[in-house]
XYZ file of C-alpha atoms in Angstrom:
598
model
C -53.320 -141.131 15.300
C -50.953 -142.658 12.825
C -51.254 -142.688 8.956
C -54.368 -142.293 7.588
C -55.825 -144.873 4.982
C -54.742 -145.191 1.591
C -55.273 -145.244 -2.042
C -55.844 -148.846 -3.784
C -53.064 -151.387 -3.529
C -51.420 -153.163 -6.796
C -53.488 -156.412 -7.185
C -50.294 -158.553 -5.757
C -50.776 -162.017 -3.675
C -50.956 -161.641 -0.056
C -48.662 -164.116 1.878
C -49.956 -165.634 5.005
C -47.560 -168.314 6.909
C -48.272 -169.402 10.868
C -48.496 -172.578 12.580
C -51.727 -172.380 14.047
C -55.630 -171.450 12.906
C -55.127 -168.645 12.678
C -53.452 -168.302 10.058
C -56.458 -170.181 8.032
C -59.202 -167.617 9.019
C -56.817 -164.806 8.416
C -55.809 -166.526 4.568
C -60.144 -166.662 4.368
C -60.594 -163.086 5.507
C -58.511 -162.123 2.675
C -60.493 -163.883 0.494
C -63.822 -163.558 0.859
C -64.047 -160.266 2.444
C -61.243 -158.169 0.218
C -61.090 -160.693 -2.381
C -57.625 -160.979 -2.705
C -55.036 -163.765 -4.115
C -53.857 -165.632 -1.038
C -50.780 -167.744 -0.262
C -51.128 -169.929 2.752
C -48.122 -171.406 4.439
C -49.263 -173.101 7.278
C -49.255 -176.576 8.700
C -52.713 -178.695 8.103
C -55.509 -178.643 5.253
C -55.668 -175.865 3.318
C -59.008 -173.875 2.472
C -61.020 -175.086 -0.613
C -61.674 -171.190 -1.945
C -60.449 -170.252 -5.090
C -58.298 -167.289 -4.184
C -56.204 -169.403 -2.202
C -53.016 -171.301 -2.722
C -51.452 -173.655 -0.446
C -47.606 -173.439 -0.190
C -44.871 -175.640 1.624
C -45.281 -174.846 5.472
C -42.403 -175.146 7.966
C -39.834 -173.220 9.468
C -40.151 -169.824 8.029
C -36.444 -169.801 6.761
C -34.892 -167.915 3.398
C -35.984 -170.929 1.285
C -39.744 -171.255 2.545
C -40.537 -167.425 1.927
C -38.484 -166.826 -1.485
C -40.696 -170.223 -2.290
C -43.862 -168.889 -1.471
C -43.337 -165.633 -3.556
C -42.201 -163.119 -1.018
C -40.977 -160.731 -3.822
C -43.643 -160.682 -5.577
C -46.052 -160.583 -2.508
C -47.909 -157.131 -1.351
C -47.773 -157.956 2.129
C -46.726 -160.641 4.491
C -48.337 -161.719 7.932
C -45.960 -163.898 10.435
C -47.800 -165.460 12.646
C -46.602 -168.012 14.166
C -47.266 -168.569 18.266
C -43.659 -167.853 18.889
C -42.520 -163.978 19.407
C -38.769 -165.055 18.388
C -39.637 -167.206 15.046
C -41.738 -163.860 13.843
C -38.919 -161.749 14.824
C -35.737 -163.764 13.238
C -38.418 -163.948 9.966
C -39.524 -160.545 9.969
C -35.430 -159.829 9.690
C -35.355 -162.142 7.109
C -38.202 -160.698 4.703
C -37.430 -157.226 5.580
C -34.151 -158.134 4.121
C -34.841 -159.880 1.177
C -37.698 -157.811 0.109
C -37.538 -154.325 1.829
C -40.689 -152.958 -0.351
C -43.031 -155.693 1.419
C -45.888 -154.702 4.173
C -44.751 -157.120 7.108
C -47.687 -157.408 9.691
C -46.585 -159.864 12.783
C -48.291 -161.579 15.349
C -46.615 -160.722 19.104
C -47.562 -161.735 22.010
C -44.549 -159.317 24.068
C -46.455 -155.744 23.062
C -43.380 -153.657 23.784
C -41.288 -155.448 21.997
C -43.296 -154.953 18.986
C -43.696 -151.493 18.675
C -39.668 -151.087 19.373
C -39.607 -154.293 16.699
C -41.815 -152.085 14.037
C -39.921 -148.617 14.888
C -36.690 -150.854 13.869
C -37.670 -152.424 10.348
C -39.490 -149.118 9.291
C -36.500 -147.784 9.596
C -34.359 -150.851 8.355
C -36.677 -151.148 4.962
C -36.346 -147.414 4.563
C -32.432 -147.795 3.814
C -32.527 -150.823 2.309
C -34.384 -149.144 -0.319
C -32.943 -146.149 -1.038
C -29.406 -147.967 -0.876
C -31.227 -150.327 -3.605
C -34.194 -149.204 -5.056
C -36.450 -151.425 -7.403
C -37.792 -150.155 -10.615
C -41.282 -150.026 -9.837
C -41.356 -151.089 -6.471
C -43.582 -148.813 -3.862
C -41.883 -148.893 -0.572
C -44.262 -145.743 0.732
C -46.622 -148.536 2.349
C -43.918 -151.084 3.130
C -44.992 -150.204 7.227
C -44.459 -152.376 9.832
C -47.756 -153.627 11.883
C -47.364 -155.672 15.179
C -50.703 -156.899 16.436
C -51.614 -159.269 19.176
C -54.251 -161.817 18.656
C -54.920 -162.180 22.796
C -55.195 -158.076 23.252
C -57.887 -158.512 20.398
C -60.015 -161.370 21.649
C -59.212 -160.646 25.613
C -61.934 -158.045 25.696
C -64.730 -160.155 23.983
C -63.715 -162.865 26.263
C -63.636 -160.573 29.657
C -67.344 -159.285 28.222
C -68.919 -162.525 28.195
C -68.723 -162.728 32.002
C -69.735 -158.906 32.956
C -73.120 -157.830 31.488
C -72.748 -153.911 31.325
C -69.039 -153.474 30.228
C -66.964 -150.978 28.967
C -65.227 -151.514 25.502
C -61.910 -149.321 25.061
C -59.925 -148.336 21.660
C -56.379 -147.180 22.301
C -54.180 -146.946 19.623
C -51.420 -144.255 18.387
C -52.889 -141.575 21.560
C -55.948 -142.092 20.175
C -59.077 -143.067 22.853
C -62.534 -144.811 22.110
C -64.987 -145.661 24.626
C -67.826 -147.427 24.491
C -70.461 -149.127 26.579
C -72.856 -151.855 26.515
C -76.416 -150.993 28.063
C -79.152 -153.747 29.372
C -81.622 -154.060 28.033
C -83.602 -153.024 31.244
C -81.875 -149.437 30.567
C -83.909 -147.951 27.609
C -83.116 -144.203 28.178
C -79.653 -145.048 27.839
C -80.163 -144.984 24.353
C -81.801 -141.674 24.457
C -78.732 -140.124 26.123
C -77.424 -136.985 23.883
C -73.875 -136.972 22.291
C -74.353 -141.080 22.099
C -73.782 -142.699 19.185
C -75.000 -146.051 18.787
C -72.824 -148.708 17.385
C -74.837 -151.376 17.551
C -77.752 -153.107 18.673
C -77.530 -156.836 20.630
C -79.329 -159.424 20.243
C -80.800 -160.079 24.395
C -83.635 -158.555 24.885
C -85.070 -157.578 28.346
C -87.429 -161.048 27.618
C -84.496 -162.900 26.552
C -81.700 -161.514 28.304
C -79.243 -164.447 26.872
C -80.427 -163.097 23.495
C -79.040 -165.289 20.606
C -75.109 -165.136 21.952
C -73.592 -168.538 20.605
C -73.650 -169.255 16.755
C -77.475 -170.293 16.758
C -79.548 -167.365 14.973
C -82.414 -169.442 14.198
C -85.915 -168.006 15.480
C -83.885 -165.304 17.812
C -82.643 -161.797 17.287
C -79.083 -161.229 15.662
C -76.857 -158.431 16.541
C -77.247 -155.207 14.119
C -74.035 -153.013 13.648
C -73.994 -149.510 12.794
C -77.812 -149.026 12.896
C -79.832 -145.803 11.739
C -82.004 -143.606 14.050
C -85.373 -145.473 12.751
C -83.727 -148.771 13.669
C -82.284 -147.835 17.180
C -85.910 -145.977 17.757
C -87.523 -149.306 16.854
C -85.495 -151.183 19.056
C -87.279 -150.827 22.490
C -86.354 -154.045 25.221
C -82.735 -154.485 23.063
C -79.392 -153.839 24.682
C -76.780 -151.988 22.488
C -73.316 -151.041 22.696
C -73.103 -146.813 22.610
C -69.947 -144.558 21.694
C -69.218 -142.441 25.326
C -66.159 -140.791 23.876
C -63.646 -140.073 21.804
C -60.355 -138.064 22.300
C -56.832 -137.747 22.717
C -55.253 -140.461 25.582
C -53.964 -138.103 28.430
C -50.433 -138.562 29.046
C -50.311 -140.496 32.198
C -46.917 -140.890 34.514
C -45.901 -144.378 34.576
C -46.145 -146.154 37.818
C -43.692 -148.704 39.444
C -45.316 -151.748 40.767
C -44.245 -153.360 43.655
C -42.933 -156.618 43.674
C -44.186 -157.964 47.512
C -46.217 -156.519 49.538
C -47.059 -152.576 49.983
C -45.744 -151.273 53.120
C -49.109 -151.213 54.629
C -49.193 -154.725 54.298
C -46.149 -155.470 56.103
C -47.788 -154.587 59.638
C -51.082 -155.178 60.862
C -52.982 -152.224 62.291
C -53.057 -153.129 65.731
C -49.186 -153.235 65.463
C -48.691 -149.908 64.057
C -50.949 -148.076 66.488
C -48.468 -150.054 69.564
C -45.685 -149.094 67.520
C -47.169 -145.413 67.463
C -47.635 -145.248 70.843
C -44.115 -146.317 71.724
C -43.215 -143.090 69.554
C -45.429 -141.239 71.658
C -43.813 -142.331 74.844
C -40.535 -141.376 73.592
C -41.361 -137.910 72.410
C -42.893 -137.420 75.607
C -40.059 -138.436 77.885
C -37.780 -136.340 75.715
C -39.771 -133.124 76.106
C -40.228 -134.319 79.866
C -36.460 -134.747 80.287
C -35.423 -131.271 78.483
C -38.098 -129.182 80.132
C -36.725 -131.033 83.499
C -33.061 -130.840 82.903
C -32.968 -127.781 80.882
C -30.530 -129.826 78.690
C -30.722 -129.306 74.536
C -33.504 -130.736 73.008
C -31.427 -133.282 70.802
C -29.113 -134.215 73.982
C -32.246 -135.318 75.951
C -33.654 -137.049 72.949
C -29.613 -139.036 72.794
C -29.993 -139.446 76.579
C -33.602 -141.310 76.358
C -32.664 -143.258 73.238
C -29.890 -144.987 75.245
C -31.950 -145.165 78.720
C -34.585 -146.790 76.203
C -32.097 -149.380 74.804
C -30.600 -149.912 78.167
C -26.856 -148.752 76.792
C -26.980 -145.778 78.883
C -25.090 -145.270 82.237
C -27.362 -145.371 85.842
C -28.223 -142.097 86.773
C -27.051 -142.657 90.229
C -26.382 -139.584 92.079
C -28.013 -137.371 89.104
C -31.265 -135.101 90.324
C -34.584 -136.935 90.786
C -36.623 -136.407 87.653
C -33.548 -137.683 85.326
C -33.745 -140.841 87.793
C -37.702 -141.007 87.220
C -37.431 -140.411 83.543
C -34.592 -143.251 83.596
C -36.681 -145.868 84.698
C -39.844 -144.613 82.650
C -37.525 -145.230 79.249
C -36.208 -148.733 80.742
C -39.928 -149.876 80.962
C -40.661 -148.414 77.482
C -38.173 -150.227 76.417
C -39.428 -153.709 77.977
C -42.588 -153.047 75.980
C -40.416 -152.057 72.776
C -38.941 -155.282 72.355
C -41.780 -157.573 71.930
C -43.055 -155.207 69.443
C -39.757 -155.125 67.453
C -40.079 -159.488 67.122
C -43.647 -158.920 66.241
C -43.263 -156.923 63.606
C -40.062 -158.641 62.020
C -41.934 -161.993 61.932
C -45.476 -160.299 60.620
C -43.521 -158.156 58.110
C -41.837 -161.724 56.570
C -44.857 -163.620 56.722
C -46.593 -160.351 54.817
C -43.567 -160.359 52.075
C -43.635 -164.483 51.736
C -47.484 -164.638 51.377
C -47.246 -161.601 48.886
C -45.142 -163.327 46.622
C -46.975 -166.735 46.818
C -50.401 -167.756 45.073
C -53.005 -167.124 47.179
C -55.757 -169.703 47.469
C -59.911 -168.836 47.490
C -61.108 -167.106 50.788
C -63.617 -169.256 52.887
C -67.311 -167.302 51.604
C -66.476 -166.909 48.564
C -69.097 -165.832 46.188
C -70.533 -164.629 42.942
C -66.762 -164.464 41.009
C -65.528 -165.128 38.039
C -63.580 -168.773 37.589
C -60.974 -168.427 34.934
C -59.620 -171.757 33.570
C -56.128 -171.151 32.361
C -53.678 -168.813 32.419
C -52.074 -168.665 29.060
C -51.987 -166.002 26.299
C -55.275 -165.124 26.231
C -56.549 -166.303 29.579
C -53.781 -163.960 31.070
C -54.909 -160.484 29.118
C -58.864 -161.614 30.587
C -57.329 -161.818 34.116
C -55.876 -158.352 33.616
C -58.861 -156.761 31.942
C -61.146 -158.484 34.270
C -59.610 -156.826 37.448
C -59.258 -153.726 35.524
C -63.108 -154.070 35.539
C -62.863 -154.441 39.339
C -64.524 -158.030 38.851
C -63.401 -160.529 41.670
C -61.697 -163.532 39.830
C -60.373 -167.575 40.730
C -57.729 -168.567 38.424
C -57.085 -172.646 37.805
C -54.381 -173.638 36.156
C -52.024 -176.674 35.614
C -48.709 -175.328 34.989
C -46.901 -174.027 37.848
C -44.356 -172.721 35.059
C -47.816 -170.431 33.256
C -46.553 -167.219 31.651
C -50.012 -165.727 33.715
C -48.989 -166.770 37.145
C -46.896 -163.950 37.738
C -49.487 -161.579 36.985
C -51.965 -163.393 38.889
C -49.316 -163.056 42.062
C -49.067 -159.432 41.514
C -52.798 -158.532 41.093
C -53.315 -160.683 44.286
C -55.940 -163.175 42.759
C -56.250 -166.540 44.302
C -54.693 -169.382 42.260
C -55.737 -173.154 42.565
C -52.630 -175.584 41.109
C -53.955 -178.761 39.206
C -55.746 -180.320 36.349
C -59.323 -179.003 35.801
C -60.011 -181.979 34.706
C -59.166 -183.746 37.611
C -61.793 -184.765 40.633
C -62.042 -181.538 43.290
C -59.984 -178.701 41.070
C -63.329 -177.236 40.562
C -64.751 -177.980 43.933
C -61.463 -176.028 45.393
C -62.537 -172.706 42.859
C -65.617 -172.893 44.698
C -67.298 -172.959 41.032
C -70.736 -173.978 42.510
C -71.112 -170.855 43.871
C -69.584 -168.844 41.335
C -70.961 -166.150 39.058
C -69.398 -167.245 35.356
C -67.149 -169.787 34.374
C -64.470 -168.991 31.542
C -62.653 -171.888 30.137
C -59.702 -170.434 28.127
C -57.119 -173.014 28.281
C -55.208 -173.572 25.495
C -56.953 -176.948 24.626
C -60.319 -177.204 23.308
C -61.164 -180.835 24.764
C -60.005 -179.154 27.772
C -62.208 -176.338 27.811
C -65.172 -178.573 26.891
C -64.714 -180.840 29.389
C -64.441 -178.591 32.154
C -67.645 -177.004 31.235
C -69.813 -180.133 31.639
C -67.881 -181.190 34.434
C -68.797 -177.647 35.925
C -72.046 -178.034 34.542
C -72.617 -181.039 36.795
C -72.058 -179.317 39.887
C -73.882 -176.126 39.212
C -76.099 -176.741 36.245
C -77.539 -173.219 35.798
C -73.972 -171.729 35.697
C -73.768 -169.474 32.996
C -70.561 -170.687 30.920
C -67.724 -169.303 28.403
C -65.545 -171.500 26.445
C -62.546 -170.575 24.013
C -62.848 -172.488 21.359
C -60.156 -171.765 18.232
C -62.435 -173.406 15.616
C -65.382 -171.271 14.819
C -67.539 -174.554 13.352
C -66.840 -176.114 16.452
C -67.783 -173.470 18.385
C -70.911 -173.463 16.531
C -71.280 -177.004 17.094
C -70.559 -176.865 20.841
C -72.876 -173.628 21.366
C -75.945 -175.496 19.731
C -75.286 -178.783 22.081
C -75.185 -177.128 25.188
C -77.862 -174.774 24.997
C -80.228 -177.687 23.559
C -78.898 -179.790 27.066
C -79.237 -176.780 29.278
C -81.983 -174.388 27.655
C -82.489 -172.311 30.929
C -78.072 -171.498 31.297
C -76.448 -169.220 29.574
C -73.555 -170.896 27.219
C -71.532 -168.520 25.096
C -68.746 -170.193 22.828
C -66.018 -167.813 21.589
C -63.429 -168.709 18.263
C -60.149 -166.840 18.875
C -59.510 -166.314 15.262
C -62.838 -165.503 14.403
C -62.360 -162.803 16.805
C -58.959 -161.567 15.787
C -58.632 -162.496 11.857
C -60.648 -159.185 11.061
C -57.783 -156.924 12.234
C -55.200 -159.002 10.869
C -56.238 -158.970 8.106
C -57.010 -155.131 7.456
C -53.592 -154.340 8.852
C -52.217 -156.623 5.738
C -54.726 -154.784 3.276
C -52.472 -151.368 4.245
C -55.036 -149.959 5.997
C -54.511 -148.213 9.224
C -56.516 -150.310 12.049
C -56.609 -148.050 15.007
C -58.632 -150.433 16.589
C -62.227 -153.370 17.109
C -64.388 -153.705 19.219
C -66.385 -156.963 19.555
C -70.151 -157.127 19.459
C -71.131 -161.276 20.322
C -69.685 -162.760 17.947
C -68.983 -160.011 15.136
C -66.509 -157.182 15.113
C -66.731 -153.495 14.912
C -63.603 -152.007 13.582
C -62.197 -147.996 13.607
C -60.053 -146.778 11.070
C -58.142 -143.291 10.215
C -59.302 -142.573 6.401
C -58.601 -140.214 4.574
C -61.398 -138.039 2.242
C -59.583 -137.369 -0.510
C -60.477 -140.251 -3.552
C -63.343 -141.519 -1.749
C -66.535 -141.401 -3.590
C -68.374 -142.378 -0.293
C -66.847 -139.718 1.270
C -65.703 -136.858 -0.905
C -68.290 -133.878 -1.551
C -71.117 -135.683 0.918
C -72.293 -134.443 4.591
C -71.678 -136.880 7.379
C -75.593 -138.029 7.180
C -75.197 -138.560 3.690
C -72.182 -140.539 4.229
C -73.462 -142.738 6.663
C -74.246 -146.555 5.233
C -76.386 -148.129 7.814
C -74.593 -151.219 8.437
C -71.932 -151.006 6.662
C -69.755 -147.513 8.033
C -70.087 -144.420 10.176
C -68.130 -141.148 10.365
C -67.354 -140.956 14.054
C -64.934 -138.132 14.352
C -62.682 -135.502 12.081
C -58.946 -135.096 12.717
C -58.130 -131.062 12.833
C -54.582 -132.152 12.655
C -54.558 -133.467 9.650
C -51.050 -131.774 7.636
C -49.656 -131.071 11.051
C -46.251 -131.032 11.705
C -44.352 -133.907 14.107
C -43.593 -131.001 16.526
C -47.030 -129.701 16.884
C -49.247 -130.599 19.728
C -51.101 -133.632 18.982
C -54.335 -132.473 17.449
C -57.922 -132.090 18.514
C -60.737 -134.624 17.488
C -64.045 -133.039 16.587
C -66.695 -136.020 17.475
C -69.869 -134.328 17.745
C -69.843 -133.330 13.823
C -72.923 -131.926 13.167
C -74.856 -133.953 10.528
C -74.905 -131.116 7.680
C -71.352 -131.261 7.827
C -69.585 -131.798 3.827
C -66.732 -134.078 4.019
C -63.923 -132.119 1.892
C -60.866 -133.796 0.071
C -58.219 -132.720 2.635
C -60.292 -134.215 5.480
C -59.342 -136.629 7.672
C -61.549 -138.790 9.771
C -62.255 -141.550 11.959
C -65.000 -144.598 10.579
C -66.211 -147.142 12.228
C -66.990 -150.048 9.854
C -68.020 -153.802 9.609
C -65.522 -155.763 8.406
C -67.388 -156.311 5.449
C -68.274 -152.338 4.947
C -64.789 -151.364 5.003
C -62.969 -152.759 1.761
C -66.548 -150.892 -0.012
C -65.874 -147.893 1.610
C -61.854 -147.974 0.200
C -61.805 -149.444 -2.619
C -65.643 -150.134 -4.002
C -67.503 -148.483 -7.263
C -68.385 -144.805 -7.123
C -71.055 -143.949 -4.897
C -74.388 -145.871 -4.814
């Protein structure tokens, strides 16, 4: 499950440098949620807050992070839209400061954890070769964290009423599901913990989804039994599961088109039936003949190919059977063109974009194929949901994946007159815009709006005040669709940030427009914790005990322990315990680092 939450960290500045927003909501996380000292390095205006200082942006070289205090820094989060300019700086600050928490942004998720394994074990030697008088290098980890695998599932959500939300992180598995409204005794269901309570209702089954809370219901996380008893008609997102990730084989994918593919059906049944006739003149021939099985199977081979000699003079039947093969062989050759062309125009159209079947109906249109649009494509057809992808680049880091998952593509400018039309969005189910442009996104929306104005609509929108903004617009233009407006780094500062604080993040989960996050802590120095049953510990939204490690002090070699996640509520939490907490991102700097217990 990876290592378990920590004591309190020295009061040192946190250093934040990107290129992007990002970096801004991550710098304000900080600061008004763990109230720490900031430094921002990062292109545009900085925040106003207090905690936060503004240092010289640019290229994250050797004189940009010395400048903004990387020695004297706690931790340092790269995040910068480019994999390679967080890797060559990561180098860099492991480097110059081998003591410092690094916590990057990557988009390339194997290449981070191999990246992380590397300057764990790059800081280790740097400081024993020179250790620092004071300096704590025991949480100088490595973090890599992906800001489209933490929004993608909020995003993919927003167009399937009902879905699943999954935690995977270090082995360890989290499931959860969001019920309708219209399914009450969902809620009811033993061994279910609920996480949280939405805001639709089964009379308002939009519920309050955008940024506008006035006069409607807002989301609850972490409620107690009283509240989730209380709330009859609200949807709510309920824990399914929790374990251990079961080792799975790795599969190859294939590249063109399965082998299935290749040939039609009515071709393989001729072709079988040409394998029939062969078989059966070869048993014909050696029962006949009394010649060895394999030489009258040789002999009909060539009579079939027409390489064999005339079997003039030779007995009757092996004349008969002669001429039986030659016709089989007539019929074989047709066959053998057919299939060659079929089987290329099968390969070529597998590794082309496919364009929207005529009929087409109640999908999901998904405007752009990006970084984040591409982890929604993947999660959406996870979800079995049938998906259109637009998207102006022919060069999109996406189209690939789109190609392999077999989902059709249209090629050109959603902006542009008949794009839509072509995605058949007038008779789809949801629209997504997640390009990486937020004009773009907004004017697709009320162009799609145009041409089906009840279409319920999702737009990406990096700015959460102008997601706000947009939310509040459309629904006042279009009270009777459903609009839902979603800010990347609203949705993916929260991790980001807790990663930084030293704490170990296994994992969020996003409920509208706030997070849920899970985190390994350990008992031991937590007045919250330490001494109190799991009822007693529970802070009614704020944190939840969801699960105790048995592992905890186990060995690397031992089997990867059990998780007990039906804990019985009389339970006492005892200082070598280990558990698993879900938290608001608000409840969980309390429950680490707040006064003694309330």
């Amino acid at each position: 499950m990876g290592e378990a939450v920590r004591g309190n960290a020295p009061e040192r500045p946190m250093l934040v440098l990107g290129d992007d927003a990002l970096a801004h909501r991550i710098a304000a996380e900080l600061a008004e949620v763990y109230r720490r000292d900031v430094v921002l390095a990062a292109p545009g205006p900085g925040s106003a807050h207090g905690r936060i200082r503004c240092a010289e942006g640019g290229s994250p070289d050797e004189r940009t992070l010395l400048r903004a205090g990387l020695r004297e820094a706690e931790a340092v989060a790269l995040l910068y839209e480019d994999d390679e300019v967080n890797m060559r700086a990561a180098f860099l600050a492991r480097r110059l400061a081998p003591g410092v928490r690094l916590v990057l942004r990557m988009y390339n998720r194997n290449l981070g954890h191999r990246m992380a394994d590397l300057l764990d074990r790059a800081g280790e030697q740097l400081a024993a070769a020179a250790p620092a008088p004071g300096a704590a290098v025991r949480d100088a980890a490595t973090v890599v964290l992906s800001d489209a695998d933490t929004a993608a599932p909020a995003l993919a959500a927003t167009a399937v009423a009902g879905t699943r939300k999954v935690v995977q992180a270090d082995g360890l598995l989290l499931r959860a599901a969001e019920r309708l409204p219209e399914d009450p005794g969902a809620l009811a269901e033993p061994g279910l913990a609920t996480l949280a309570l939405l805001s639709s209702t089964s009379a308002d089954p939009a519920g309050a989804d955008g940024s506008d809370r006035s006069g409607g219901l807002a989301p609850r996380l972490l409620p107690d039994d009283a509240e989730v008893r209380a709330a009859a008609g609200r949807g709510a997102v309920v824990l399914e599961a929790i374990g251990r990730e079961p080792a799975l084989p790795r599969r190859r994918e294939s590249r063109g088109a399965s082998p299935r593919e290749l040939l039609s059906p009515r071709l393989r049944r001729a072709l079988a039936g040409v394998v029939a006739g062969v078989t059966a003149l070869t048993v014909a021939a050696w029962l006949t003949t009394g010649d060895h099985p394999l030489h009258a199977a040789y002999l009909t081979l060539l009579d079939l190919f027409a390489i064999g000699d005339p079997a003039v003079g030779e007995e009757t039947a092996r004349q008969v059977l002669q001429l039986l093969a030659g016709l089989l062989g007539l019929a074989l050759l047709p066959l053998l063109i057919a299939g060659a062309l079929e089987a290329l125009g099968a390969y070529r159209g597998a590794s082309s974009l496919r364009r929207p079947p005529r009929g087409l109906d109640d999908h999901v249109v998904l405007l752009g194929l990006g970084r984040i649009g591409t982890r929604v494509l993947v999660r959406l057809r996870e979800l079995g949901v049938p998906v259109v992808c637009v998207e102006e680049d022919p060069e999109a880091r996406g189209l690939p994946h789109a190609r392999r998952l077999r989902v059709p593509v249209v090629l050109g400018d959603v902006t542009q007159e008949g794009v839509l039309e072509a995605a058949k969005v007038h008779r789809a189910h949801t629209l997504l815009a997640l390009t990486s442009s937020d004009t773009t996104n907004l004017e697709a929306v009320l162009a799609a709006r145009t041409l089906a104005p009840d279409l319920p609509v999702a737009l990406r929108l990096y700015d959460d005040d102008f997601a706000t903004t947009v939310y509040r617009t459309l629904r006042a233009a279009h009270p009777d669709a459903l609009t839902r407006s979603r800010s990347v780094s609203t949705l993916s500062a929260p991790a980001f940030a807790a990663a930084m604080m030293g704490r170990q993040i296994l994992g969020a989960i996003p409920v509208e427009r706030r997070v849920l996050l899970f985190a390994a802590v350990e008992v031991s120095g937590r007045p919250h914790l330490e001494g109190r049953t799991v009822a007693e510990a529970f802070r009614p939204g704020a944190w939840r005990v969801l699960a105790l490690d048995t592992g905890a002090g186990a060995g690397e070699g031992d089997e990867p322990p059990a998780l007990l996640w039906d804990l019985h509520p009389g339970y006492v939490l005892r200082p070598g315990d280990r558990v698993v907490a879900a938290a608001t991102r608000s409840g969980l700097p309390e429950l680490l680092t707040g006064p003694g217990a309330p």
